[in-house]
PDB file of C-alpha atoms in Angstrom:
ATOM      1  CA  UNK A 640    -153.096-201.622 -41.873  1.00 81.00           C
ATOM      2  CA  UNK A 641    -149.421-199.995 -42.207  1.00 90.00           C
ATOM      3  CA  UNK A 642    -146.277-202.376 -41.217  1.00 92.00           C
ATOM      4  CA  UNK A 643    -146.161-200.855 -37.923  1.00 95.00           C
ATOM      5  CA  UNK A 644    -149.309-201.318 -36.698  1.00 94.00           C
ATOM      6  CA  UNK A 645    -149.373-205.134 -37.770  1.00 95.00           C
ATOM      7  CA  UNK A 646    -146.648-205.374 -35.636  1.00 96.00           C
ATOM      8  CA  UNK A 647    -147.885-203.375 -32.496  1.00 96.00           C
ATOM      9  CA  UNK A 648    -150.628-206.034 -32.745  1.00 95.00           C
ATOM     10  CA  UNK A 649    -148.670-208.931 -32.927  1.00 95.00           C
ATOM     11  CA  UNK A 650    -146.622-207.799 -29.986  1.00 96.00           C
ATOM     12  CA  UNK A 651    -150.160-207.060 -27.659  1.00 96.00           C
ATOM     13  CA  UNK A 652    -151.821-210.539 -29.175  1.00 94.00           C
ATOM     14  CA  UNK A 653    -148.845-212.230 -28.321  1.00 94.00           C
ATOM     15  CA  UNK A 654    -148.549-210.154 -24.517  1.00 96.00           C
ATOM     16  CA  UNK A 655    -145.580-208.559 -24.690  1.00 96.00           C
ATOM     17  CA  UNK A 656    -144.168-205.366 -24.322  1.00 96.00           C
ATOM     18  CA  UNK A 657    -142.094-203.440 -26.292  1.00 97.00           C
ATOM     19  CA  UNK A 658    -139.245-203.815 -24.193  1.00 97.00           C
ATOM     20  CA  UNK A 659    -139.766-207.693 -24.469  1.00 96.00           C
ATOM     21  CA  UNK A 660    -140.057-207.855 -27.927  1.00 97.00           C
ATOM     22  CA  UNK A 661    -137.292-205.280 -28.381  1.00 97.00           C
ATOM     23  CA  UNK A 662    -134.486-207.511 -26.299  1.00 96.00           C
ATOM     24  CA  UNK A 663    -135.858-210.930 -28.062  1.00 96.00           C
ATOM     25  CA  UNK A 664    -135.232-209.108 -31.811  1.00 96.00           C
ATOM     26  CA  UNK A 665    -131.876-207.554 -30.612  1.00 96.00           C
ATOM     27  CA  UNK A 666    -132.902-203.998 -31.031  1.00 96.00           C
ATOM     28  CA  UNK A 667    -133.342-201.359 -28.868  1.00 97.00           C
ATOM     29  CA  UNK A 668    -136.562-199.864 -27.411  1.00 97.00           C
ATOM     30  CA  UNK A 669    -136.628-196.833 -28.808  1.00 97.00           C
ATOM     31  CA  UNK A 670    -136.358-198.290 -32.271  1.00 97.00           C
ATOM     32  CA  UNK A 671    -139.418-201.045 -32.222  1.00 97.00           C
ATOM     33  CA  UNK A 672    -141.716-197.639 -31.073  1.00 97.00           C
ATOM     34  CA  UNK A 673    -140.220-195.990 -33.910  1.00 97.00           C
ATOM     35  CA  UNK A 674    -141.768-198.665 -35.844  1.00 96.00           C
ATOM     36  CA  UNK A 675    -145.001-199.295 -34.477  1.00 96.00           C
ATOM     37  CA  UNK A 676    -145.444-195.416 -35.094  1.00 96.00           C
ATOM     38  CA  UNK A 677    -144.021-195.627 -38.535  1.00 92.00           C
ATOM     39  CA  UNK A 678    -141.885-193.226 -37.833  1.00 95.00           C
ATOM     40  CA  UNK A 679    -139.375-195.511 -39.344  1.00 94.00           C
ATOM     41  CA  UNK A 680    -139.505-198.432 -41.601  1.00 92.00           C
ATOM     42  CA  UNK A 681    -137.413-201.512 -39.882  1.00 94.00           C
ATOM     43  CA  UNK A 682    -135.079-203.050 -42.453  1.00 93.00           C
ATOM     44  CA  UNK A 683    -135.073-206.028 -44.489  1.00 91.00           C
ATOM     45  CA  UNK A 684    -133.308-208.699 -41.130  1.00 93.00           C
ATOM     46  CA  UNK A 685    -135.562-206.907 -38.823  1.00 95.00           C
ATOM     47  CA  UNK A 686    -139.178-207.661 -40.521  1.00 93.00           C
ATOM     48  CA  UNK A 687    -137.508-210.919 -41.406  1.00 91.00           C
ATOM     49  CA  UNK A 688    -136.817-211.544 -37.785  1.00 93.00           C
ATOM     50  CA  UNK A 689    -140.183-209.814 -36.810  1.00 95.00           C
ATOM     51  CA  UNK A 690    -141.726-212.332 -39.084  1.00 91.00           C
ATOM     52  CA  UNK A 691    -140.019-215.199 -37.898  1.00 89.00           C
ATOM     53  CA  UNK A 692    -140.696-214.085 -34.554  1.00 92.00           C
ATOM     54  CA  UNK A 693    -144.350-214.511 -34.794  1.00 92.00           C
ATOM     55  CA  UNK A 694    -144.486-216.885 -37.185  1.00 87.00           C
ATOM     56  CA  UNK A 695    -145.888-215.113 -39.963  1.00 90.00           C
ATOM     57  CA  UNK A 696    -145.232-213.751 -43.925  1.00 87.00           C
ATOM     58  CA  UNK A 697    -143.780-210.826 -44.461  1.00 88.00           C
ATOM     59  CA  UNK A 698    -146.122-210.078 -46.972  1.00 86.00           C
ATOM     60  CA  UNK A 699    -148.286-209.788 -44.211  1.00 88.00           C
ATOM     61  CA  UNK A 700    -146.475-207.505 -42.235  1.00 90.00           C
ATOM     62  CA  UNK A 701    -145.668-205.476 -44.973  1.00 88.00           C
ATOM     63  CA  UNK A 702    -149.528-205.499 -45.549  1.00 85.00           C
ATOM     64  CA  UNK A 703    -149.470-207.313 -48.884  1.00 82.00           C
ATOM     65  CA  UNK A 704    -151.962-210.049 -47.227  1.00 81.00           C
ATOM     66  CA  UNK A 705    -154.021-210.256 -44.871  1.00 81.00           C
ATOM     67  CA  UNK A 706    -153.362-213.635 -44.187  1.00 77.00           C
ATOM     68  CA  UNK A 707    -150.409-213.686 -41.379  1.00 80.00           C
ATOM     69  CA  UNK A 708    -149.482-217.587 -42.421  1.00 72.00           C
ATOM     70  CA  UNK A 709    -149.699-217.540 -45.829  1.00 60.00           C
ATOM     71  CA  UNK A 710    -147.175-219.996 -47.289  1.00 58.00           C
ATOM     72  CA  UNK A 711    -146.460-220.606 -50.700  1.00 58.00           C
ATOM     73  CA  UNK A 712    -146.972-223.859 -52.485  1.00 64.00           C
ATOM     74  CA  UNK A 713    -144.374-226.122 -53.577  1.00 65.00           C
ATOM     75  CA  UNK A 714    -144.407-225.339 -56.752  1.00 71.00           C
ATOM     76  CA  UNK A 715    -144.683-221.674 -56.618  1.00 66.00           C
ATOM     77  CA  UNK A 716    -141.534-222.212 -53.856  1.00 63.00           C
ATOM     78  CA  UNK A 717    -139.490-224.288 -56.952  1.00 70.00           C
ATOM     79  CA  UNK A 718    -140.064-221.921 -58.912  1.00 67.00           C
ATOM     80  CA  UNK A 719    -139.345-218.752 -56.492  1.00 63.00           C
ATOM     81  CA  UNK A 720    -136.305-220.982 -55.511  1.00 64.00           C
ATOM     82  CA  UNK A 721    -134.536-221.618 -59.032  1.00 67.00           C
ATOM     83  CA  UNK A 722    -135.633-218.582 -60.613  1.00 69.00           C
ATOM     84  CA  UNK A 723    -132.937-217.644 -63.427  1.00 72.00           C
ATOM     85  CA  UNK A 724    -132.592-214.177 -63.808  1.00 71.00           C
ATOM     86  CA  UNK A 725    -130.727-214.145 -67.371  1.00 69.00           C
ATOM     87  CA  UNK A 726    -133.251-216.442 -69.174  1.00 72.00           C
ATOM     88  CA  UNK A 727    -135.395-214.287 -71.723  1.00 75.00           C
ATOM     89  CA  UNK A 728    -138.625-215.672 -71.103  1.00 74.00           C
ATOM     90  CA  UNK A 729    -138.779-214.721 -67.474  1.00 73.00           C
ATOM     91  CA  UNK A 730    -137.058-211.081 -68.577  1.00 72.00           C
ATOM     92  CA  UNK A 731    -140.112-210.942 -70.571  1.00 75.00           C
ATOM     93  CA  UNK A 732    -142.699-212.311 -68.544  1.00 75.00           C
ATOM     94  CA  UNK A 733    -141.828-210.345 -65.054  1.00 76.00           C
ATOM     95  CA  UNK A 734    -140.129-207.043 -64.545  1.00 77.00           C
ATOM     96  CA  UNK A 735    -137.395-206.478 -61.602  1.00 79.00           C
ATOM     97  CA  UNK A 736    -137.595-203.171 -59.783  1.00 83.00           C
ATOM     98  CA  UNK A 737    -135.473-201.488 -57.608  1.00 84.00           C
ATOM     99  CA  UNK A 738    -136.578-199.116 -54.917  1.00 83.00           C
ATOM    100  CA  UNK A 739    -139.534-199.562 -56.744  1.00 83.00           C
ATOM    101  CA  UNK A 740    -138.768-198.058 -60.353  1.00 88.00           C
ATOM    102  CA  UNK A 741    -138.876-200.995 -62.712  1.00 87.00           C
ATOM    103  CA  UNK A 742    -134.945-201.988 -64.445  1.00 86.00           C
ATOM    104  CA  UNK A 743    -135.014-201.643 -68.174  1.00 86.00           C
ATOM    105  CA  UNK A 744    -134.365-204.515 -70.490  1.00 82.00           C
ATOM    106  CA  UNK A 745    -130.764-203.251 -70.499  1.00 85.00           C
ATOM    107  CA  UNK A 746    -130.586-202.381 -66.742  1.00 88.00           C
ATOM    108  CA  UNK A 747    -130.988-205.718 -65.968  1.00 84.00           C
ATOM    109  CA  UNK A 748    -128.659-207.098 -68.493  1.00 83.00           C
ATOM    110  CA  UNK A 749    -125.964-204.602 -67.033  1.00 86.00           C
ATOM    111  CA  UNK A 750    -127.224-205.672 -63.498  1.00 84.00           C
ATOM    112  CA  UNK A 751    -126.919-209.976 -64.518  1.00 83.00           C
ATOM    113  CA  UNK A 752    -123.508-208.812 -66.044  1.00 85.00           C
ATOM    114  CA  UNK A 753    -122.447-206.854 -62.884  1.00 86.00           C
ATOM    115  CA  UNK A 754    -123.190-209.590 -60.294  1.00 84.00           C
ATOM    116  CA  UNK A 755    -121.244-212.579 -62.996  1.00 83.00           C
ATOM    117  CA  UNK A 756    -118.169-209.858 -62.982  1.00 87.00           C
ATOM    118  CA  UNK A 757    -118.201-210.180 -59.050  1.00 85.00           C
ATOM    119  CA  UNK A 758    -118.525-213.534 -59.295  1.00 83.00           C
ATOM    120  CA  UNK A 759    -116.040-214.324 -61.064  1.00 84.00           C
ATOM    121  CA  UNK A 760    -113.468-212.246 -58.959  1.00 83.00           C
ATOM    122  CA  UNK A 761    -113.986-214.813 -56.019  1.00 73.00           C
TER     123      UNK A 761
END
C-alpha cells in the first residue's frame, strides 16, 4: 500500500473528510488529494504531522510496516537517540544515504566535518 493510500484510509477510518483533515494539518485541500493520489509525496513535517495526527509510525505510512503503532523499544530508542555519527564502528557497521545513494567512507567524513565547521561558527 503506497503512502497515499495509507493515508486516504486513515482519514475514512477515522471519518473525516479531506477538507477536515486538510484544515487540522494546516494544508490546503488541494494538496492532501494530491497525496492520497500520489500525485505528490507530502514532506518530511507533513507525514510527521500526518503521523502524529493519527497516532501512528511513519514507517507505516511510508509503508515500511504494516503495523500503524509500532514503537521502538527502549533500547533500540537509546541507541537511535545517542547515535554518534563520527565513531568508526557505527561508520562501519551502518551506511548513511542520501536521497537514497549510500555516502562513501569519505562523504561522510566530509559531511561530520561540514556540520562541526557550522557548528562551530555559532
Amino acid at each position: 500500500m503506497k503512502c497515499g493510500d495509507r493515508i486516504a484510509h486513515l482519514r475514512e477510518k477515522h471519518a473525516l473528510t479531506q477538507e477536515d483533515l486538510a484544515n487540522k494539518l494546516g494544508i490546503s485541500r488541494a494538496a492532501l488529494s494530491h497525496y492520497e493520489t500520489s500525485r505528490r509525496e507530502p514532506d518530511y513535517e507533513t507525514i510527521d504531522k500526518i503521523a502524529s495526527f493519527f497516532r501512528v509510525s511513519i514507517d507505516y505510512l511510508l509503508g515500511r510496516t504494516n503495523q500503524p503503532d509500532s514503537i521502538l523499544d527502549q533500547e533500540v530508542r537509546e541507541f537511535v537517540d545517542n547515535l554518534e555519527l563520527s565513531d568508526e564502528k557505527i561508520l562501519e557497521k551502518f551506511s548513511l544515504t542520501i536521497d537514497g545513494k549510500k555516502l562513501s567512507p569519505e562523504e561522510t567524513r566530509r559531511f561530520i566535518a561540514f556540520v562541526r565547521a557550522e557548528r562551530s561558527l555559532e
